[in-house]
Amino acid sequence: MRPDDLDNRSRQGTVDRVARDTGFGSTVSLRHHFDRVLGTSPAAHRAQFGGAAQ
């Protein structure tokens, strides 16, 4: 799964739904791995690159 894939999914639902749909199991896990890999939060990524803020 690439960051763009997560961003595209986040436009269609909440962070909770994105976490569930991508197999992270929780928003905490998604945010942890997003930050570890990209050095930013999903919200900051959306703010920088576009998409719906949740």
mmCIF file of C-alpha atoms in Angstrom:
data_model
loop_
_atom_site.group_PDB
_atom_site.id
_atom_site.type_symbol
_atom_site.label_atom_id
_atom_site.label_comp_id
_atom_site.label_asym_id
_atom_site.label_seq_id
_atom_site.Cartn_x
_atom_site.Cartn_y
_atom_site.Cartn_z
ATOM 1 C CA MET A 1 0.000 0.000 0.000
ATOM 2 C CA ARG A 2 1.382 3.385 -1.021
ATOM 3 C CA PRO A 3 0.646 6.724 0.673
ATOM 4 C CA ASP A 4 -1.346 7.779 -2.402
ATOM 5 C CA ASP A 5 -3.550 4.723 -1.971
ATOM 6 C CA LEU A 6 -4.240 5.696 1.637
ATOM 7 C CA ASP A 7 -4.925 9.276 0.623
ATOM 8 C CA ASN A 8 -7.369 8.196 -2.076
ATOM 9 C CA ARG A 9 -9.167 5.939 0.402
ATOM 10 C CA SER A 10 -9.265 8.700 3.014
ATOM 11 C CA ARG A 11 -11.248 10.879 0.631
ATOM 12 C CA GLN A 12 -13.970 8.246 0.757
ATOM 13 C CA GLY A 13 -14.198 7.768 4.521
ATOM 14 C CA THR A 14 -12.925 8.407 7.988
ATOM 15 C CA VAL A 15 -9.477 7.508 9.255
ATOM 16 C CA ASP A 16 -11.171 4.689 11.217
ATOM 17 C CA ARG A 17 -12.535 3.231 8.002
ATOM 18 C CA VAL A 18 -9.225 3.638 6.168
ATOM 19 C CA ALA A 19 -7.436 1.829 9.013
ATOM 20 C CA ARG A 20 -9.959 -1.015 8.960
ATOM 21 C CA ASP A 21 -10.040 -1.313 5.165
ATOM 22 C CA THR A 22 -6.259 -1.420 4.879
ATOM 23 C CA GLY A 23 -5.748 -3.993 7.624
ATOM 24 C CA PHE A 24 -4.236 -1.808 10.328
ATOM 25 C CA GLY A 25 -6.999 -2.671 12.779
ATOM 26 C CA SER A 26 -7.018 0.685 14.535
ATOM 27 C CA THR A 27 -6.435 4.349 13.869
ATOM 28 C CA VAL A 28 -3.604 4.315 16.404
ATOM 29 C CA SER A 29 -1.787 1.646 14.398
ATOM 30 C CA LEU A 30 -2.382 3.427 11.089
ATOM 31 C CA ARG A 31 -1.128 6.748 12.450
ATOM 32 C CA HIS A 32 1.908 5.107 14.055
ATOM 33 C CA HIS A 33 2.992 3.413 10.826
ATOM 34 C CA PHE A 34 2.134 6.420 8.672
ATOM 35 C CA ASP A 35 4.354 8.614 10.866
ATOM 36 C CA ARG A 36 7.126 6.014 11.030
ATOM 37 C CA VAL A 37 7.263 5.597 7.251
ATOM 38 C CA LEU A 38 6.476 9.136 6.078
ATOM 39 C CA GLY A 39 7.478 11.232 9.066
ATOM 40 C CA THR A 40 4.067 12.929 9.202
ATOM 41 C CA SER A 41 0.495 12.291 10.267
ATOM 42 C CA PRO A 42 -2.324 11.389 7.873
ATOM 43 C CA ALA A 43 -3.948 14.775 8.590
ATOM 44 C CA ALA A 44 -0.737 16.673 7.828
ATOM 45 C CA HIS A 45 -0.272 14.638 4.648
ATOM 46 C CA ARG A 46 -3.816 15.489 3.502
ATOM 47 C CA ALA A 47 -3.248 19.149 4.341
ATOM 48 C CA GLN A 48 -0.071 19.212 2.258
ATOM 49 C CA PHE A 49 -1.196 17.110 -0.694
ATOM 50 C CA GLY A 50 -4.962 17.622 -0.734
ATOM 51 C CA GLY A 51 -7.900 15.525 0.241
ATOM 52 C CA ALA A 52 -10.656 15.701 2.784
ATOM 53 C CA ALA A 53 -9.634 16.343 6.369
ATOM 54 C CA GLN A 54 -11.352 14.108 8.884
#
